[in-house]
Amino acid sequence: MTIHSPPKDWFKWPHGHERLWIGLALVWCLIMFAMMPYWHFNGKQNSTGESYAVEPDAFVERVEQFTAANKVGEDPASGIPIVEPPPGGDAYLLGRMWSWTPTLKLRQGETYRLHISSADLQHGFSLQPMNMNFQVLPGYDHVLTLTPTTTGEFTIVCNEFCGIGHHAMIGKIIVE
Ligand SMILES: [Cu+2]
């Protein structure tokens, strides 16, 4: 079998419907591109972009201190502490293979500064059913300014594949 190279004049400029579809795809790309800055300034569920460098061990220590100071209970099934941060104050959430800790108990209408980081590798914070998604990286304390507007139980799933227990990496935020 021989491989033949295409004839020298193989390229034909798009024409007719082909041109139309390329044009539509290009316009759609530009709309999507413009939406990125638009949502940054007008979206209601955006990150404020506030983040700080932190050693993973130091963050784990902060989470432990926060948990010890504000613990109100424990999940009977998982043993994960339930923590109620002071209204209007700082809350901490740690992602690690393969859990989210602690379970946070928040109050509707109060604004919290939620510090999120990872103890090991990259995880994804995905709050359901709100579908809010943020990257969780070791070495970065990512601060989200959060004001719960609805009460109920919200599930945190990890949306970055992080190993064999990834599917079981489920956390909880309770809003009362
Ligand atoms: Cu994960």
CSV table of N, CA and C and ligand atoms in Angstrom, one decimal:
chain,number,residue,atom,x,y,z
A,1,MET,N,0.9,-1.2,0.0
A,1,MET,CA,0.0,0.0,0.0
A,1,MET,C,0.9,1.3,0.0
A,2,THR,N,0.5,2.2,-0.8
A,2,THR,CA,1.3,3.4,-0.9
A,2,THR,C,0.4,4.6,-0.4
A,3,ILE,N,1.0,5.5,0.3
A,3,ILE,CA,0.3,6.7,0.7
A,3,ILE,C,0.5,7.8,-0.3
A,4,HIS,N,-0.6,8.3,-0.9
A,4,HIS,CA,-0.4,9.4,-1.8
A,4,HIS,C,-0.7,10.7,-1.2
A,5,SER,N,0.1,11.6,-1.5
A,5,SER,CA,-0.1,13.0,-0.9
A,5,SER,C,-1.3,13.6,-1.8
A,6,PRO,N,-2.1,14.5,-1.1
A,6,PRO,CA,-3.2,15.1,-1.9
A,6,PRO,C,-2.6,16.0,-3.0
A,7,PRO,N,-3.5,16.2,-4.1
A,7,PRO,CA,-3.0,17.1,-5.1
A,7,PRO,C,-2.7,18.4,-4.6
A,8,LYS,N,-1.8,19.1,-5.3
A,8,LYS,CA,-1.3,20.4,-4.8
A,8,LYS,C,-2.5,21.5,-4.6
A,9,ASP,N,-3.5,21.4,-5.4
A,9,ASP,CA,-4.6,22.4,-5.4
A,9,ASP,C,-5.8,21.8,-4.6
A,10,TRP,N,-5.5,21.0,-3.5
A,10,TRP,CA,-6.7,20.4,-2.8
A,10,TRP,C,-7.5,21.4,-2.1
A,11,PHE,N,-6.9,22.5,-1.7
A,11,PHE,CA,-7.7,23.5,-0.9
A,11,PHE,C,-8.7,24.3,-1.7
A,12,LYS,N,-10.0,24.3,-1.2
A,12,LYS,CA,-11.0,25.1,-1.9
A,12,LYS,C,-11.5,26.1,-0.8
A,13,TRP,N,-11.6,27.3,-1.1
A,13,TRP,CA,-12.2,28.2,-0.1
A,13,TRP,C,-13.6,27.9,0.1
A,14,PRO,N,-14.1,28.0,1.4
A,14,PRO,CA,-15.5,27.7,1.7
A,14,PRO,C,-16.4,28.5,0.8
A,15,HIS,N,-17.6,27.9,0.5
A,15,HIS,CA,-18.5,28.6,-0.3
A,15,HIS,C,-19.9,28.2,0.1
A,16,GLY,N,-20.9,28.9,-0.3
A,16,GLY,CA,-22.3,28.6,-0.1
A,16,GLY,C,-22.6,28.4,1.4
A,17,HIS,N,-23.3,27.2,1.7
A,17,HIS,CA,-23.7,26.9,3.0
A,17,HIS,C,-22.5,26.8,4.0
A,18,GLU,N,-21.4,26.3,3.4
A,18,GLU,CA,-20.2,26.1,4.3
A,18,GLU,C,-19.8,27.5,4.9
A,19,ARG,N,-19.8,28.5,4.1
A,19,ARG,CA,-19.5,29.8,4.5
A,19,ARG,C,-20.4,30.3,5.6
A,20,LEU,N,-21.7,30.0,5.4
A,20,LEU,CA,-22.7,30.5,6.3
A,20,LEU,C,-22.5,29.8,7.7
A,21,TRP,N,-22.2,28.5,7.7
A,21,TRP,CA,-22.0,27.8,9.0
A,21,TRP,C,-20.8,28.3,9.7
A,22,ILE,N,-19.7,28.5,8.9
A,22,ILE,CA,-18.5,29.0,9.6
A,22,ILE,C,-18.7,30.4,10.2
A,23,GLY,N,-19.5,31.2,9.4
A,23,GLY,CA,-19.9,32.5,9.9
A,23,GLY,C,-20.7,32.5,11.2
A,24,LEU,N,-21.7,31.6,11.2
A,24,LEU,CA,-22.5,31.4,12.4
A,24,LEU,C,-21.7,30.9,13.6
A,25,ALA,N,-20.8,30.0,13.4
A,25,ALA,CA,-19.9,29.4,14.4
A,25,ALA,C,-19.0,30.5,15.0
A,26,LEU,N,-18.5,31.4,14.1
A,26,LEU,CA,-17.6,32.5,14.5
A,26,LEU,C,-18.4,33.5,15.4
A,27,VAL,N,-19.6,33.8,14.9
A,27,VAL,CA,-20.4,34.8,15.7
A,27,VAL,C,-20.7,34.2,17.1
A,28,TRP,N,-21.0,32.9,17.1
A,28,TRP,CA,-21.3,32.3,18.4
A,28,TRP,C,-20.1,32.3,19.3
A,29,CYS,N,-18.9,32.0,18.8
A,29,CYS,CA,-17.7,32.0,19.5
A,29,CYS,C,-17.5,33.4,20.2
A,30,LEU,N,-17.7,34.5,19.4
A,30,LEU,CA,-17.6,35.8,19.9
A,30,LEU,C,-18.6,36.2,21.0
A,31,ILE,N,-19.8,35.7,20.8
A,31,ILE,CA,-20.8,35.9,21.9
A,31,ILE,C,-20.4,35.2,23.2
A,32,MET,N,-19.9,34.0,23.1
A,32,MET,CA,-19.4,33.2,24.2
A,32,MET,C,-18.3,33.9,24.9
A,33,PHE,N,-17.4,34.4,24.1
A,33,PHE,CA,-16.2,35.2,24.6
A,33,PHE,C,-16.6,36.4,25.3
A,34,ALA,N,-17.6,37.1,24.8
A,34,ALA,CA,-18.0,38.4,25.4
A,34,ALA,C,-18.8,38.0,26.7
A,35,MET,N,-19.4,36.8,26.8
A,35,MET,CA,-20.1,36.5,28.0
A,35,MET,C,-19.2,36.3,29.2
A,36,MET,N,-17.9,36.0,29.0
A,36,MET,CA,-17.0,35.7,30.1
A,36,MET,C,-16.8,37.0,31.0
A,37,PRO,N,-16.4,38.1,30.3
A,37,PRO,CA,-16.4,39.4,31.2
A,37,PRO,C,-17.7,39.8,31.6
A,38,TYR,N,-18.8,39.6,30.8
A,38,TYR,CA,-20.1,40.0,31.2
A,38,TYR,C,-20.5,39.4,32.5
A,39,TRP,N,-20.4,38.0,32.6
A,39,TRP,CA,-20.8,37.3,33.8
A,39,TRP,C,-19.9,37.7,35.0
A,40,HIS,N,-18.6,38.0,34.7
A,40,HIS,CA,-17.7,38.4,35.7
A,40,HIS,C,-18.3,39.6,36.5
A,41,PHE,N,-18.8,40.6,35.7
A,41,PHE,CA,-19.3,41.8,36.4
A,41,PHE,C,-20.8,41.7,36.8
A,42,ASN,N,-21.6,40.9,36.1
A,42,ASN,CA,-23.0,40.9,36.3
A,42,ASN,C,-23.6,39.6,36.9
A,43,GLY,N,-22.8,38.6,37.0
A,43,GLY,CA,-23.3,37.3,37.5
A,43,GLY,C,-23.5,37.4,39.0
A,44,LYS,N,-24.4,36.6,39.5
A,44,LYS,CA,-24.7,36.6,41.0
A,44,LYS,C,-24.0,35.5,41.7
A,45,GLN,N,-23.3,34.5,41.0
A,45,GLN,CA,-22.7,33.4,41.7
A,45,GLN,C,-21.2,33.3,41.3
A,46,ASN,N,-20.6,34.5,41.3
A,46,ASN,CA,-19.2,34.5,40.8
A,46,ASN,C,-18.2,34.5,42.0
A,47,SER,N,-17.1,34.0,41.7
A,47,SER,CA,-16.0,34.1,42.7
A,47,SER,C,-15.6,35.6,42.7
A,48,THR,N,-15.2,36.1,43.9
A,48,THR,CA,-14.7,37.5,44.0
A,48,THR,C,-13.3,37.5,43.6
A,49,GLY,N,-12.7,36.3,43.4
A,49,GLY,CA,-11.3,36.3,43.0
A,49,GLY,C,-10.3,36.5,44.1
A,50,GLU,N,-10.8,36.4,45.3
A,50,GLU,CA,-10.0,36.6,46.5
A,50,GLU,C,-9.3,35.3,46.9
A,51,SER,N,-8.0,35.3,46.9
A,51,SER,CA,-7.3,34.1,47.3
A,51,SER,C,-6.0,34.4,47.9
A,52,TYR,N,-5.5,33.6,48.8
A,52,TYR,CA,-4.3,33.8,49.5
A,52,TYR,C,-3.4,32.5,49.4
A,53,ALA,N,-2.1,32.7,49.5
A,53,ALA,CA,-1.2,31.5,49.5
A,53,ALA,C,-1.3,31.0,51.0
A,54,VAL,N,-1.4,29.7,51.0
A,54,VAL,CA,-1.4,29.0,52.4
A,54,VAL,C,-0.7,27.7,52.2
A,55,GLU,N,0.1,27.3,53.2
A,55,GLU,CA,0.6,25.9,53.2
A,55,GLU,C,-0.5,25.0,53.5
A,56,PRO,N,-0.6,23.9,52.8
A,56,PRO,CA,-1.7,22.9,53.1
A,56,PRO,C,-1.8,22.5,54.6
A,57,ASP,N,-0.7,22.3,55.2
A,57,ASP,CA,-0.8,21.9,56.6
A,57,ASP,C,-1.3,23.0,57.5
A,58,ALA,N,-0.9,24.3,57.2
A,58,ALA,CA,-1.4,25.4,57.9
A,58,ALA,C,-2.9,25.6,57.7
A,59,PHE,N,-3.4,25.3,56.5
A,59,PHE,CA,-4.9,25.4,56.3
A,59,PHE,C,-5.6,24.3,57.1
A,60,VAL,N,-5.1,23.1,57.1
A,60,VAL,CA,-5.7,22.0,57.8
A,60,VAL,C,-5.8,22.4,59.3
A,61,GLU,N,-4.7,23.0,59.8
A,61,GLU,CA,-4.7,23.5,61.2
A,61,GLU,C,-5.8,24.5,61.5
A,62,ARG,N,-6.0,25.5,60.5
A,62,ARG,CA,-7.1,26.5,60.7
A,62,ARG,C,-8.4,25.8,60.7
A,63,VAL,N,-8.6,24.8,59.8
A,63,VAL,CA,-9.9,24.1,59.8
A,63,VAL,C,-10.2,23.4,61.1
A,64,GLU,N,-9.1,22.8,61.7
A,64,GLU,CA,-9.3,22.1,62.9
A,64,GLU,C,-9.6,23.1,64.1
A,65,GLN,N,-8.9,24.2,64.1
A,65,GLN,CA,-9.2,25.3,65.1
A,65,GLN,C,-10.7,25.8,65.0
A,66,PHE,N,-11.0,26.1,63.7
A,66,PHE,CA,-12.4,26.6,63.4
A,66,PHE,C,-13.4,25.5,63.9
A,67,THR,N,-13.1,24.3,63.6
A,67,THR,CA,-14.1,23.2,63.9
A,67,THR,C,-14.2,23.1,65.5
A,68,ALA,N,-13.0,23.1,66.1
A,68,ALA,CA,-13.0,22.9,67.6
A,68,ALA,C,-13.8,24.1,68.2
A,69,ALA,N,-13.7,25.3,67.7
A,69,ALA,CA,-14.3,26.5,68.3
A,69,ALA,C,-15.8,26.6,68.1
A,70,ASN,N,-16.3,26.0,66.9
A,70,ASN,CA,-17.7,26.2,66.5
A,70,ASN,C,-18.5,25.0,66.3
A,71,LYS,N,-18.0,23.8,66.8
A,71,LYS,CA,-18.7,22.6,66.6
A,71,LYS,C,-20.0,22.5,67.3
A,72,VAL,N,-21.1,22.1,66.6
A,72,VAL,CA,-22.4,21.9,67.3
A,72,VAL,C,-22.9,20.5,67.2
A,73,GLY,N,-22.2,19.6,66.5
A,73,GLY,CA,-22.7,18.2,66.4
A,73,GLY,C,-21.8,17.4,65.5
A,74,GLU,N,-22.3,16.2,65.2
A,74,GLU,CA,-21.5,15.3,64.4
A,74,GLU,C,-22.5,14.5,63.5
A,75,ASP,N,-22.2,14.3,62.3
A,75,ASP,CA,-23.0,13.5,61.5
A,75,ASP,C,-22.9,12.0,61.9
A,76,PRO,N,-24.0,11.4,62.3
A,76,PRO,CA,-23.9,10.1,62.9
A,76,PRO,C,-23.4,9.0,61.9
A,77,ALA,N,-23.6,9.2,60.7
A,77,ALA,CA,-23.2,8.1,59.7
A,77,ALA,C,-21.7,8.3,59.4
A,78,SER,N,-21.3,9.5,59.1
A,78,SER,CA,-19.9,9.7,58.6
A,78,SER,C,-18.9,10.1,59.7
A,79,GLY,N,-19.4,10.6,60.8
A,79,GLY,CA,-18.6,11.1,61.9
A,79,GLY,C,-18.0,12.5,61.6
A,80,ILE,N,-18.4,13.1,60.5
A,80,ILE,CA,-17.9,14.4,60.1
A,80,ILE,C,-18.6,15.5,61.0
A,81,PRO,N,-17.8,16.4,61.6
A,81,PRO,CA,-18.3,17.4,62.5
A,81,PRO,C,-19.3,18.3,61.8
A,82,ILE,N,-20.3,18.8,62.5
A,82,ILE,CA,-21.2,19.8,62.0
A,82,ILE,C,-20.8,21.1,62.7
A,83,VAL,N,-20.5,22.1,62.0
A,83,VAL,CA,-19.9,23.4,62.5
A,83,VAL,C,-20.8,24.6,62.1
A,84,GLU,N,-21.1,25.4,63.1
A,84,GLU,CA,-21.9,26.6,62.9
A,84,GLU,C,-21.0,27.8,63.0
A,85,PRO,N,-20.6,28.4,61.9
A,85,PRO,CA,-19.7,29.6,62.1
A,85,PRO,C,-20.5,30.8,62.6
A,86,PRO,N,-19.8,31.7,63.2
A,86,PRO,CA,-20.5,32.9,63.7
A,86,PRO,C,-21.1,33.7,62.5
A,87,PRO,N,-22.4,34.1,62.6
A,87,PRO,CA,-23.1,34.8,61.4
A,87,PRO,C,-22.2,36.0,61.0
A,88,GLY,N,-22.0,36.1,59.8
A,88,GLY,CA,-21.2,37.2,59.3
A,88,GLY,C,-19.7,37.0,59.4
A,89,GLY,N,-19.3,35.8,59.9
A,89,GLY,CA,-17.9,35.6,60.1
A,89,GLY,C,-17.3,34.7,59.0
A,90,ASP,N,-16.1,34.1,59.4
A,90,ASP,CA,-15.4,33.3,58.5
A,90,ASP,C,-15.8,31.8,58.7
A,91,ALA,N,-15.9,31.1,57.6
A,91,ALA,CA,-16.2,29.7,57.7
A,91,ALA,C,-15.1,29.0,56.9
A,92,TYR,N,-14.7,27.8,57.2
A,92,TYR,CA,-13.7,27.0,56.6
A,92,TYR,C,-14.2,25.7,56.1
A,93,LEU,N,-13.7,25.3,54.9
A,93,LEU,CA,-14.1,24.1,54.3
A,93,LEU,C,-12.8,23.4,53.7
A,94,LEU,N,-12.6,22.2,54.0
A,94,LEU,CA,-11.4,21.5,53.5
A,94,LEU,C,-11.8,20.3,52.6
A,95,GLY,N,-11.2,20.3,51.5
A,95,GLY,CA,-11.4,19.2,50.6
A,95,GLY,C,-10.1,18.3,50.6
A,96,ARG,N,-10.3,17.0,50.7
A,96,ARG,CA,-9.1,16.1,50.7
A,96,ARG,C,-9.6,14.8,50.2
A,97,MET,N,-8.7,13.9,49.8
A,97,MET,CA,-9.1,12.6,49.3
A,97,MET,C,-9.7,11.8,50.5
A,98,TRP,N,-11.0,11.5,50.5
A,98,TRP,CA,-12.0,11.8,49.6
A,98,TRP,C,-13.2,12.3,50.5
A,99,SER,N,-13.0,13.5,51.1
A,99,SER,CA,-14.1,14.0,51.9
A,99,SER,C,-14.1,15.5,51.9
A,100,TRP,N,-15.2,16.1,52.3
A,100,TRP,CA,-15.3,17.5,52.6
A,100,TRP,C,-15.6,17.7,54.0
A,101,THR,N,-14.8,18.5,54.7
A,101,THR,CA,-15.0,18.7,56.1
A,101,THR,C,-14.8,20.1,56.5
A,102,PRO,N,-15.6,20.6,57.5
A,102,PRO,CA,-16.7,20.0,58.2
A,102,PRO,C,-18.0,20.2,57.4
A,103,THR,N,-19.1,19.7,57.9
A,103,THR,CA,-20.4,20.1,57.4
A,103,THR,C,-20.7,21.4,58.0
A,104,LEU,N,-21.1,22.4,57.1
A,104,LEU,CA,-21.3,23.7,57.6
A,104,LEU,C,-22.8,24.0,57.8
A,105,LYS,N,-23.1,24.7,58.9
A,105,LYS,CA,-24.5,25.0,59.2
A,105,LYS,C,-24.5,26.6,59.2
A,106,LEU,N,-25.2,27.1,58.2
A,106,LEU,CA,-25.3,28.5,57.9
A,106,LEU,C,-26.7,29.1,58.2
A,107,ARG,N,-26.8,30.4,58.3
A,107,ARG,CA,-28.1,31.0,58.5
A,107,ARG,C,-28.5,31.8,57.2
A,108,GLN,N,-29.7,31.6,56.9
A,108,GLN,CA,-30.2,32.3,55.7
A,108,GLN,C,-30.1,33.8,55.9
A,109,GLY,N,-29.6,34.5,54.8
A,109,GLY,CA,-29.5,36.0,54.9
A,109,GLY,C,-28.3,36.5,55.5
A,110,GLU,N,-27.5,35.7,56.1
A,110,GLU,CA,-26.2,36.1,56.7
A,110,GLU,C,-25.1,36.0,55.6
A,111,THR,N,-24.1,36.9,55.7
A,111,THR,CA,-23.0,36.8,54.7
A,111,THR,C,-21.8,36.2,55.4
A,112,TYR,N,-21.2,35.2,54.8
A,112,TYR,CA,-20.1,34.5,55.3
A,112,TYR,C,-18.9,34.7,54.4
A,113,ARG,N,-17.7,34.6,55.0
A,113,ARG,CA,-16.5,34.5,54.1
A,113,ARG,C,-16.1,33.0,54.2
A,114,LEU,N,-16.3,32.3,53.1
A,114,LEU,CA,-16.0,30.9,53.1
A,114,LEU,C,-14.7,30.6,52.5
A,115,HIS,N,-13.8,30.1,53.4
A,115,HIS,CA,-12.4,29.8,52.9
A,115,HIS,C,-12.4,28.3,52.5
A,116,ILE,N,-12.0,28.1,51.3
A,116,ILE,CA,-11.9,26.7,50.7
A,116,ILE,C,-10.5,26.4,50.3
A,117,SER,N,-10.0,25.3,50.7
A,117,SER,CA,-8.7,24.8,50.2
A,117,SER,C,-8.6,23.3,50.2
A,118,SER,N,-7.5,22.8,49.7
A,118,SER,CA,-7.3,21.3,49.6
A,118,SER,C,-6.1,20.9,50.4
A,119,ALA,N,-6.1,19.8,51.0
A,119,ALA,CA,-5.0,19.3,51.8
A,119,ALA,C,-4.0,18.5,50.9
A,120,ASP,N,-4.5,18.1,49.8
A,120,ASP,CA,-3.6,17.2,49.0
A,120,ASP,C,-3.5,17.6,47.5
A,121,LEU,N,-4.5,17.3,46.7
A,121,LEU,CA,-4.4,17.7,45.3
A,121,LEU,C,-5.7,18.4,44.9
A,122,GLN,N,-5.8,18.6,43.6
A,122,GLN,CA,-6.9,19.5,43.1
A,122,GLN,C,-8.2,18.8,43.2
A,123,HIS,N,-9.2,19.5,43.8
A,123,HIS,CA,-10.6,19.0,43.8
A,123,HIS,C,-11.5,20.1,43.2
A,124,GLY,N,-12.7,19.8,43.0
A,124,GLY,CA,-13.7,20.7,42.5
A,124,GLY,C,-14.8,20.9,43.5
A,125,PHE,N,-15.1,22.1,43.9
A,125,PHE,CA,-16.2,22.3,44.8
A,125,PHE,C,-17.4,22.6,43.9
A,126,SER,N,-18.4,21.7,43.9
A,126,SER,CA,-19.6,21.9,43.2
A,126,SER,C,-20.8,21.8,44.1
A,127,LEU,N,-21.5,22.9,44.2
A,127,LEU,CA,-22.6,23.0,45.2
A,127,LEU,C,-23.9,22.7,44.5
A,128,GLN,N,-24.6,21.7,44.9
A,128,GLN,CA,-25.8,21.2,44.2
A,128,GLN,C,-27.0,21.4,45.2
A,129,PRO,N,-28.2,21.8,44.7
A,129,PRO,CA,-28.6,21.9,43.3
A,129,PRO,C,-28.3,23.3,42.7
A,130,MET,N,-27.5,24.2,43.4
A,130,MET,CA,-27.3,25.5,42.8
A,130,MET,C,-26.4,25.5,41.6
A,131,ASN,N,-25.6,24.5,41.5
A,131,ASN,CA,-24.6,24.4,40.4
A,131,ASN,C,-23.6,25.5,40.4
A,132,MET,N,-23.1,25.8,41.6
A,132,MET,CA,-22.0,26.7,41.7
A,132,MET,C,-20.7,25.9,41.7
A,133,ASN,N,-19.7,26.3,40.9
A,133,ASN,CA,-18.5,25.5,40.8
A,133,ASN,C,-17.2,26.3,40.9
A,134,PHE,N,-16.4,25.8,41.8
A,134,PHE,CA,-15.1,26.5,42.0
A,134,PHE,C,-14.0,25.5,42.1
A,135,GLN,N,-12.8,25.9,41.7
A,135,GLN,CA,-11.6,25.0,41.8
A,135,GLN,C,-11.1,25.1,43.3
A,136,VAL,N,-10.6,23.9,43.7
A,136,VAL,CA,-10.1,23.8,45.1
A,136,VAL,C,-8.6,23.3,44.9
A,137,LEU,N,-7.7,24.2,45.3
A,137,LEU,CA,-6.3,23.8,45.0
A,137,LEU,C,-5.5,23.9,46.3
A,138,PRO,N,-4.6,22.9,46.5
A,138,PRO,CA,-3.7,23.0,47.7
A,138,PRO,C,-2.8,24.2,47.5
A,139,GLY,N,-2.5,24.9,48.6
A,139,GLY,CA,-1.6,26.0,48.6
A,139,GLY,C,-2.4,27.3,48.4
A,140,TYR,N,-3.7,27.3,48.1
A,140,TYR,CA,-4.4,28.5,47.9
A,140,TYR,C,-5.7,28.5,48.8
A,141,ASP,N,-5.8,29.5,49.6
A,141,ASP,CA,-7.0,29.7,50.4
A,141,ASP,C,-7.9,30.6,49.5
A,142,HIS,N,-8.9,30.0,48.9
A,142,HIS,CA,-9.9,30.7,48.0
A,142,HIS,C,-11.1,31.1,48.9
A,143,VAL,N,-11.3,32.5,48.9
A,143,VAL,CA,-12.4,33.0,49.8
A,143,VAL,C,-13.6,33.4,48.9
A,144,LEU,N,-14.7,32.8,49.3
A,144,LEU,CA,-16.0,33.1,48.6
A,144,LEU,C,-16.8,33.9,49.6
A,145,THR,N,-17.4,35.0,49.1
A,145,THR,CA,-18.3,35.7,49.9
A,145,THR,C,-19.7,35.1,49.6
A,146,LEU,N,-20.3,34.6,50.6
A,146,LEU,CA,-21.5,33.7,50.4
A,146,LEU,C,-22.7,34.2,51.3
A,147,THR,N,-23.8,34.4,50.6
A,147,THR,CA,-25.0,34.8,51.4
A,147,THR,C,-26.1,33.8,51.0
A,148,PRO,N,-26.4,32.8,51.9
A,148,PRO,CA,-27.4,31.8,51.5
A,148,PRO,C,-28.8,32.5,51.4
A,149,THR,N,-29.5,32.3,50.4
A,149,THR,CA,-30.8,32.9,50.2
A,149,THR,C,-32.0,31.9,50.4
A,150,THR,N,-31.6,30.6,50.4
A,150,THR,CA,-32.7,29.6,50.5
A,150,THR,C,-32.2,28.6,51.6
A,151,THR,N,-33.2,28.2,52.4
A,151,THR,CA,-32.9,27.2,53.4
A,151,THR,C,-32.9,25.8,52.8
A,152,GLY,N,-32.3,24.9,53.6
A,152,GLY,CA,-32.3,23.5,53.1
A,152,GLY,C,-31.0,22.9,53.3
A,153,GLU,N,-30.9,21.6,52.7
A,153,GLU,CA,-29.6,20.9,52.7
A,153,GLU,C,-29.0,20.9,51.3
A,154,PHE,N,-27.8,21.3,51.2
A,154,PHE,CA,-27.1,21.4,49.9
A,154,PHE,C,-25.9,20.5,49.9
A,155,THR,N,-25.8,19.8,48.8
A,155,THR,CA,-24.8,18.8,48.7
A,155,THR,C,-23.5,19.4,47.9
A,156,ILE,N,-22.4,19.0,48.5
A,156,ILE,CA,-21.1,19.4,47.8
A,156,ILE,C,-20.6,18.1,47.1
A,157,VAL,N,-20.4,18.2,45.8
A,157,VAL,CA,-19.8,17.1,45.2
A,157,VAL,C,-18.4,17.5,44.6
A,158,CYS,N,-17.5,16.6,44.5
A,158,CYS,CA,-16.2,16.9,43.9
A,158,CYS,C,-16.3,16.7,42.3
A,159,ASN,N,-16.0,17.8,41.6
A,159,ASN,CA,-16.2,17.7,40.1
A,159,ASN,C,-14.8,17.7,39.4
A,160,GLU,N,-13.7,17.4,40.2
A,160,GLU,CA,-12.4,17.1,39.5
A,160,GLU,C,-12.0,15.7,39.9
A,161,PHE,N,-11.8,14.9,38.9
A,161,PHE,CA,-11.5,13.5,39.2
A,161,PHE,C,-10.2,13.5,40.1
A,162,CYS,N,-10.3,12.8,41.3
A,162,CYS,CA,-9.2,12.9,42.2
A,162,CYS,C,-8.8,11.6,42.8
A,163,GLY,N,-9.2,10.5,42.1
A,163,GLY,CA,-8.7,9.2,42.5
A,163,GLY,C,-9.9,8.2,42.7
A,164,ILE,N,-9.5,7.1,43.3
A,164,ILE,CA,-10.4,6.0,43.4
A,164,ILE,C,-11.7,6.3,44.2
A,165,GLY,N,-11.6,7.2,45.2
A,165,GLY,CA,-12.8,7.5,46.0
A,165,GLY,C,-13.5,8.8,45.6
A,166,HIS,N,-13.2,9.3,44.4
A,166,HIS,CA,-13.7,10.5,44.0
A,166,HIS,C,-15.2,10.6,44.0
A,167,HIS,N,-15.9,9.5,43.6
A,167,HIS,CA,-17.4,9.5,43.5
A,167,HIS,C,-18.0,9.6,44.9
A,168,ALA,N,-17.2,9.2,45.9
A,168,ALA,CA,-17.8,9.2,47.3
A,168,ALA,C,-17.5,10.5,48.0
A,169,MET,N,-16.8,11.4,47.3
A,169,MET,CA,-16.4,12.7,48.0
A,169,MET,C,-17.6,13.7,48.0
A,170,ILE,N,-18.4,13.5,49.0
A,170,ILE,CA,-19.6,14.2,49.1
A,170,ILE,C,-19.7,15.0,50.4
A,171,GLY,N,-20.0,16.3,50.4
A,171,GLY,CA,-20.1,17.0,51.6
A,171,GLY,C,-21.5,17.7,51.7
A,172,LYS,N,-21.6,18.5,52.8
A,172,LYS,CA,-23.0,19.1,53.0
A,172,LYS,C,-22.9,20.5,53.6
A,173,ILE,N,-23.8,21.3,53.1
A,173,ILE,CA,-24.0,22.6,53.8
A,173,ILE,C,-25.5,22.7,54.1
A,174,ILE,N,-25.7,23.0,55.4
A,174,ILE,CA,-27.1,23.1,55.9
A,174,ILE,C,-27.4,24.6,56.1
A,175,VAL,N,-28.5,25.0,55.5
A,175,VAL,CA,-28.9,26.4,55.7
A,175,VAL,C,-30.3,26.5,56.5
A,176,GLU,N,-30.3,27.2,57.6
A,176,GLU,CA,-31.5,27.3,58.4
A,176,GLU,C,-32.0,28.7,58.5
B,1,CU,CU,-12.0,15.3,44.7
